[in-house]
Coordinates of C-alpha atoms in Angstrom, one line a residue:
M1 CA 0.0 0.0 0.0
E2 CA 1.4 3.4 -1.0
R3 CA 2.1 5.6 2.0
S4 CA 3.3 8.9 0.4
S5 CA 4.0 10.3 -3.1
I6 CA 6.6 12.7 -4.5
Q7 CA 6.6 15.5 -7.0
G8 CA 7.2 15.7 -10.7
N9 CA 8.9 13.2 -12.8
Y10 CA 10.3 11.5 -9.7
K11 CA 6.7 10.9 -8.6
A12 CA 5.9 9.4 -11.9
C13 CA 8.9 7.0 -11.6
L14 CA 8.4 5.9 -8.0
L15 CA 4.6 5.4 -8.2
K16 CA 5.3 2.5 -10.5
L17 CA 6.0 0.5 -7.2
T18 CA 2.3 -0.1 -7.1
G19 CA 2.8 -3.1 -9.4
F20 CA 6.4 -3.7 -8.3
F21 CA 5.8 -5.1 -4.9
V22 CA 2.5 -6.9 -5.2
F23 CA 3.0 -9.4 -2.4
A24 CA -0.6 -10.2 -1.9
S25 CA -0.8 -11.4 -5.6
F26 CA 2.5 -13.3 -5.4
L27 CA 1.1 -15.4 -2.6
L28 CA -1.5 -16.8 -5.0
L29 CA 1.3 -18.3 -7.0
A30 CA 1.6 -21.3 -4.5
S31 CA -1.4 -22.9 -6.0
S32 CA -0.5 -22.1 -9.6
C33 CA 3.3 -22.7 -9.6
D34 CA 4.6 -26.2 -10.7
T35 CA 8.1 -27.6 -11.2
G36 CA 9.7 -29.3 -14.1
N37 CA 9.5 -32.6 -12.2
Q38 CA 5.7 -32.4 -12.6
Q39 CA 5.3 -31.4 -16.2
G40 CA 7.7 -31.5 -19.1
G41 CA 10.8 -31.2 -17.1
M42 CA 13.9 -33.2 -16.4
A43 CA 12.6 -35.4 -13.6
G44 CA 15.3 -37.3 -11.7
R45 CA 18.1 -35.8 -13.7
I46 CA 20.9 -33.4 -12.7
M47 CA 19.9 -30.2 -14.2
P48 CA 22.2 -27.7 -15.8
N49 CA 22.9 -24.3 -14.2
V50 CA 20.9 -21.3 -15.5
T51 CA 22.2 -18.8 -18.1
G52 CA 21.7 -15.1 -18.2
G53 CA 22.2 -12.3 -15.9
T54 CA 20.4 -10.9 -12.8
G55 CA 17.6 -8.6 -13.9
E56 CA 17.4 -10.4 -17.3
V57 CA 14.2 -11.9 -18.9
L58 CA 14.0 -14.0 -22.0
V59 CA 10.7 -13.7 -23.9
V60 CA 9.7 -16.3 -26.3
M61 CA 7.2 -14.7 -28.8
D62 CA 6.6 -14.8 -32.4
Q63 CA 7.8 -11.6 -34.2
S64 CA 4.3 -10.6 -35.5
N65 CA 2.9 -10.7 -31.8
W66 CA 6.1 -9.0 -30.4
E67 CA 5.6 -6.1 -32.8
N68 CA 1.9 -5.7 -32.0
S69 CA -0.3 -4.9 -29.0
A70 CA 0.5 -8.1 -26.9
G71 CA 4.3 -7.5 -27.3
D72 CA 4.0 -3.9 -26.7
L73 CA 2.2 -4.5 -23.4
L74 CA 4.7 -7.1 -22.3
Q75 CA 7.6 -4.9 -23.1
D76 CA 5.9 -1.9 -21.2
I77 CA 5.6 -4.2 -18.1
L78 CA 9.1 -5.6 -18.3
K79 CA 10.9 -2.4 -19.2
E80 CA 9.1 0.0 -17.0
E81 CA 11.4 2.3 -15.0
Y82 CA 13.1 0.8 -12.1
P83 CA 11.9 2.9 -9.1
G84 CA 14.2 5.2 -7.1
L85 CA 17.1 5.5 -9.2
P86 CA 18.7 8.9 -10.2
Q87 CA 19.1 7.8 -13.9
S88 CA 16.4 5.9 -15.8
E89 CA 17.0 2.1 -16.0
P90 CA 14.4 -0.6 -16.9
L91 CA 13.0 -3.1 -14.5
F92 CA 14.4 -5.9 -16.6
D93 CA 16.7 -6.3 -19.6
V94 CA 14.6 -8.2 -22.1
I95 CA 15.8 -10.5 -24.8
Q96 CA 13.2 -11.7 -27.3
V97 CA 13.4 -14.8 -29.5
T98 CA 10.8 -16.7 -31.6
A99 CA 9.6 -20.2 -30.8
S100 CA 11.7 -21.6 -33.6
S101 CA 14.8 -20.2 -32.1
F102 CA 14.0 -21.2 -28.6
D103 CA 16.5 -24.1 -28.1
G104 CA 20.0 -24.8 -26.7
V105 CA 21.3 -22.3 -24.1
Y106 CA 18.2 -20.2 -24.5
K107 CA 16.2 -22.9 -22.8
F108 CA 18.5 -22.7 -19.8
H109 CA 17.9 -19.1 -19.2
R110 CA 17.1 -18.2 -15.6
S111 CA 13.8 -16.2 -16.3
V112 CA 11.6 -17.1 -19.2
V113 CA 8.3 -15.8 -20.4
L114 CA 7.1 -18.4 -22.9
T115 CA 4.0 -17.5 -25.1
T116 CA 2.1 -19.7 -27.5
V117 CA -0.7 -18.6 -29.6
S118 CA -2.9 -21.2 -31.4
S119 CA -6.6 -21.5 -32.3
G120 CA -7.1 -24.6 -30.3
L121 CA -5.9 -23.3 -27.1
E122 CA -7.8 -21.8 -24.0
P123 CA -6.3 -18.7 -22.3
N124 CA -4.1 -20.0 -19.6
I125 CA -1.2 -18.9 -17.4
R126 CA 1.2 -20.9 -15.3
Y127 CA 4.1 -20.0 -13.1
R128 CA 6.8 -22.8 -13.2
E129 CA 10.2 -23.6 -11.7
N130 CA 13.2 -25.6 -12.8
V131 CA 11.8 -26.8 -16.2
W132 CA 15.1 -27.0 -18.2
S133 CA 17.7 -25.7 -15.7
K134 CA 18.0 -24.8 -12.0
P135 CA 17.2 -22.4 -10.5
Q136 CA 14.9 -21.4 -13.3
I137 CA 11.5 -19.8 -13.4
M138 CA 9.0 -19.6 -16.3
V139 CA 5.8 -17.7 -16.9
Q140 CA 3.9 -19.8 -19.5
M141 CA 1.0 -18.3 -21.3
E142 CA -1.3 -19.8 -23.8
A143 CA -4.0 -18.1 -25.9
P144 CA -6.1 -18.7 -29.0
T145 CA -5.4 -15.3 -30.6
A146 CA -3.1 -12.4 -30.2
I147 CA -5.9 -10.3 -28.7
A148 CA -6.6 -13.0 -26.1
L149 CA -2.9 -13.2 -25.3
R150 CA -2.9 -9.4 -24.7
E151 CA -5.9 -9.7 -22.5
L152 CA -4.2 -12.5 -20.5
I153 CA -1.1 -10.4 -20.0
S154 CA -3.2 -7.4 -18.9
E155 CA -5.1 -9.3 -16.4
N156 CA -2.0 -10.8 -14.8
E157 CA 0.4 -7.9 -15.1
A158 CA 1.0 -7.4 -11.4
T159 CA 1.4 -11.0 -10.6
I160 CA 3.8 -11.6 -13.5
K161 CA 5.9 -8.7 -12.4
S162 CA 5.8 -9.9 -8.7
F163 CA 6.8 -13.5 -9.7
L164 CA 9.9 -12.3 -11.7
V165 CA 11.0 -9.7 -9.2
Q166 CA 10.8 -11.8 -6.1
Y167 CA 12.4 -14.8 -7.6
D168 CA 15.3 -12.7 -8.9
R169 CA 15.7 -11.5 -5.4
N170 CA 15.5 -15.0 -3.8
R171 CA 18.2 -16.3 -6.0
L172 CA 20.5 -13.6 -4.6
M173 CA 19.4 -14.2 -1.1
N174 CA 20.1 -17.9 -1.4
V175 CA 23.5 -17.1 -2.8
Y176 CA 24.3 -14.8 0.1
K177 CA 23.0 -17.2 2.7
D178 CA 25.4 -19.7 1.4
S179 CA 28.4 -17.4 1.5
K180 CA 27.5 -15.2 4.4
D181 CA 30.4 -13.6 6.5
P182 CA 30.1 -15.3 10.0
A183 CA 32.0 -12.6 11.8
I184 CA 29.8 -9.6 10.4
Q185 CA 26.7 -11.7 11.0
K186 CA 27.7 -12.3 14.6
D187 CA 28.5 -8.7 15.3
I188 CA 25.1 -7.4 13.9
A189 CA 23.3 -10.2 15.9
T190 CA 25.1 -9.2 19.1
H191 CA 24.5 -5.5 18.8
H192 CA 21.1 -5.4 17.1
Q193 CA 19.6 -8.8 17.6
V194 CA 19.1 -9.0 13.9
R195 CA 20.1 -11.8 11.5
L196 CA 21.2 -10.7 8.0
A197 CA 22.7 -12.6 5.1
I198 CA 25.7 -10.3 4.3
P199 CA 28.0 -12.1 1.9
R200 CA 31.8 -12.3 2.1
G201 CA 33.4 -9.4 0.5
Y202 CA 31.8 -6.8 2.7
N203 CA 34.0 -5.1 5.4
M204 CA 33.1 -3.8 8.8
D205 CA 33.3 -0.1 8.8
F206 CA 32.4 0.3 12.4
S207 CA 29.9 -1.1 14.9
K208 CA 28.3 0.4 17.9
E209 CA 25.4 -0.7 20.2
D210 CA 22.9 1.3 18.0
F211 CA 24.6 1.7 14.7
T212 CA 26.5 -0.6 12.4
S213 CA 28.0 0.0 8.9
V214 CA 29.4 -2.5 6.5
S215 CA 30.5 -1.8 2.9
I216 CA 32.1 -2.8 -0.3
E217 CA 34.4 0.1 -1.4
S218 CA 36.3 0.8 -4.5
S219 CA 37.5 3.8 -6.3
D220 CA 34.1 4.6 -8.0
L221 CA 31.7 2.4 -6.0
S222 CA 30.3 2.3 -2.5
Q223 CA 27.7 -0.3 -1.6
V224 CA 26.7 0.2 2.1
I225 CA 24.4 -1.6 4.6
L226 CA 23.5 0.3 7.7
V227 CA 21.8 -1.3 10.6
Y228 CA 20.4 1.0 13.5
D229 CA 17.8 0.8 16.2
Y230 CA 16.2 3.2 18.6
P231 CA 13.6 3.2 21.3
A232 CA 9.9 3.5 20.3
N233 CA 6.8 4.3 22.3
G234 CA 4.9 1.8 20.2
P235 CA 4.0 0.8 16.7
E236 CA 2.7 4.3 15.9
D237 CA 6.4 5.5 15.8
L238 CA 6.8 3.4 12.7
N239 CA 5.7 6.2 10.4
I240 CA 7.3 8.0 7.6
A241 CA 8.2 11.3 9.2
N242 CA 9.9 9.5 12.2
I243 CA 11.9 7.1 9.9
I244 CA 13.2 10.0 7.8
K245 CA 14.1 12.0 10.9
K246 CA 15.9 9.1 12.5
R247 CA 17.8 8.3 9.3
N248 CA 18.9 11.8 8.9
S249 CA 20.1 11.9 12.6
F250 CA 22.0 8.7 12.3
T251 CA 23.8 9.6 9.0
K252 CA 24.6 13.1 10.2
T253 CA 26.5 11.5 13.1
Y254 CA 28.1 8.5 11.4
T255 CA 28.0 9.0 7.6
K256 CA 30.4 11.7 6.7
G257 CA 31.4 13.2 3.4
P258 CA 34.9 13.9 2.1
R259 CA 34.6 17.6 3.0
D260 CA 34.7 19.1 6.4
G261 CA 31.2 19.5 7.6
S262 CA 29.5 17.3 5.0
Y263 CA 27.2 14.5 5.8
M264 CA 24.5 12.3 4.4
V265 CA 20.8 13.3 4.3
I266 CA 17.7 12.2 2.4
A267 CA 17.5 14.5 -0.7
S268 CA 15.2 17.3 0.2
M269 CA 14.2 17.8 -3.4
F270 CA 12.5 14.4 -3.7
E271 CA 10.3 13.2 -1.0
P272 CA 10.7 9.4 -0.5
I273 CA 8.0 7.1 -1.0
A274 CA 7.0 4.4 1.5
Y275 CA 5.0 1.2 1.4
D276 CA 3.7 -1.3 4.0
V277 CA 5.1 -4.7 3.0
K278 CA 5.1 -8.1 4.6
N279 CA 8.5 -9.9 5.0
N280 CA 9.5 -12.8 7.0
N281 CA 6.2 -12.6 8.9
M282 CA 7.1 -8.9 9.9
D283 CA 5.2 -5.8 9.2
V284 CA 7.8 -3.6 7.4
L285 CA 7.9 0.1 6.3
E286 CA 9.8 0.3 3.2
L287 CA 11.3 3.6 2.3
R288 CA 12.8 4.2 -1.1
G289 CA 14.4 7.4 -2.5
L290 CA 17.6 9.4 -3.1
W291 CA 20.2 10.7 -0.7
D292 CA 22.7 13.5 -1.0
L293 CA 25.4 15.3 0.9
E294 CA 24.8 18.4 3.1
N295 CA 27.6 20.7 2.3
G296 CA 28.8 18.3 -0.4
F297 CA 28.2 17.0 -4.0
M298 CA 27.6 13.3 -3.8
G299 CA 24.3 11.4 -4.1
G300 CA 22.6 8.2 -5.0
P301 CA 19.7 5.8 -4.3
F302 CA 18.7 4.2 -1.0
V303 CA 16.2 1.6 0.3
S304 CA 15.4 0.7 3.8
H305 CA 13.2 -1.6 5.7
S306 CA 12.0 -0.6 9.3
V307 CA 10.3 -2.8 11.7
Y308 CA 8.7 -2.2 15.1
D309 CA 10.2 -4.7 17.6
A310 CA 7.5 -5.0 20.3
K311 CA 9.6 -7.4 22.5
R312 CA 12.3 -4.8 23.1
G313 CA 10.2 -1.6 22.5
R314 CA 12.3 -0.4 19.6
I315 CA 12.4 0.3 15.9
V316 CA 15.1 -1.6 13.8
T317 CA 16.2 -0.3 10.4
V318 CA 18.2 -2.0 7.8
D319 CA 19.2 0.4 5.1
G320 CA 21.2 0.1 1.9
Y321 CA 22.6 2.8 -0.4
V322 CA 24.8 3.0 -3.5
Y323 CA 27.3 5.6 -4.6
H324 CA 28.4 4.9 -8.2
P325 CA 28.7 8.1 -10.1
N326 CA 27.8 8.1 -13.8
Q327 CA 27.2 4.3 -13.7
K328 CA 24.1 2.2 -13.9
K329 CA 22.9 1.3 -10.4
R330 CA 20.1 -1.2 -10.8
V331 CA 22.1 -4.3 -10.3
K332 CA 23.9 -2.8 -7.2
M333 CA 20.6 -1.9 -5.6
R334 CA 19.1 -5.3 -6.3
Q335 CA 22.0 -6.8 -4.4
L336 CA 21.4 -4.5 -1.5
E337 CA 17.7 -5.4 -1.5
A338 CA 18.4 -9.2 -1.3
I339 CA 20.4 -8.5 1.9
I340 CA 17.8 -6.1 3.3
Y341 CA 15.0 -8.7 2.6
S342 CA 16.9 -11.3 4.6
M343 CA 16.4 -9.4 7.8
E344 CA 15.0 -11.4 10.8
I345 CA 14.6 -10.2 14.3
I346 CA 16.2 -12.7 16.7

């Protein structure tokens, strides 16, 4: 559910989150998702690894449909603007092939949207896993006509997007859980009573009782995870204004810029957008927007999850931000989101 909106073009960009995190519709997939072992897959065999990159989708659609209304709508869905980035980037990179070309390594792609149009078919959509490779997902759509295919896509737009986004994130989460840094995980658990799947490669910047920062740093890249907590009077303190105020307070104290007197704040020109989401059986306030430096010239995107911890009477926030000037940031943000979504209160 949308909690606030922003002005101008940035508002138009971020409001697309309405379809981006449709968790309610994603829960419906449990009854409609099947695996390759059930139908048409490689039951009992060792399956090959997937091909393709994070945030990439392979669409199998005949050229005539791809260049008409069904293909246009699917492209609009998959290529819509990724929310909260300073430069425009699509939600997914899309590769299209025809059914006659869908063979070999194409069948091993990690995320496949497979469409079939034939006069004898009834409109149908299925969400499948591990059909030709592992871990693979597939949205399979069948329809008797191109018009019926377009209607099927339109009716299932939110669920298609949710399925692809969430499985992309889950793949990263599983990788991170298998390669997590035990020392960093122990430190965060000790100071914040939070479990996070932070992979090896991150370095501990500093850790205090109420604030921890870990990061990957290079000459032109900073990927940073912040964990902080503070007392709360009750769940009513889990609100947008308070989350913004507390974030700015913590970053003013701990996240300094290269110039004397410079520090991180949420960009005042662009009011963040917030959503109520469910994650790991927790009610989460997600905040997404841009940050910049007070008395400085740096900036980038951030996303945070804040939770009210009733047991300890506090709010816990896990926050991720990127600094990567003049470079694309979608993949880096997706990596941070996978860590943030692994949050559990111990």
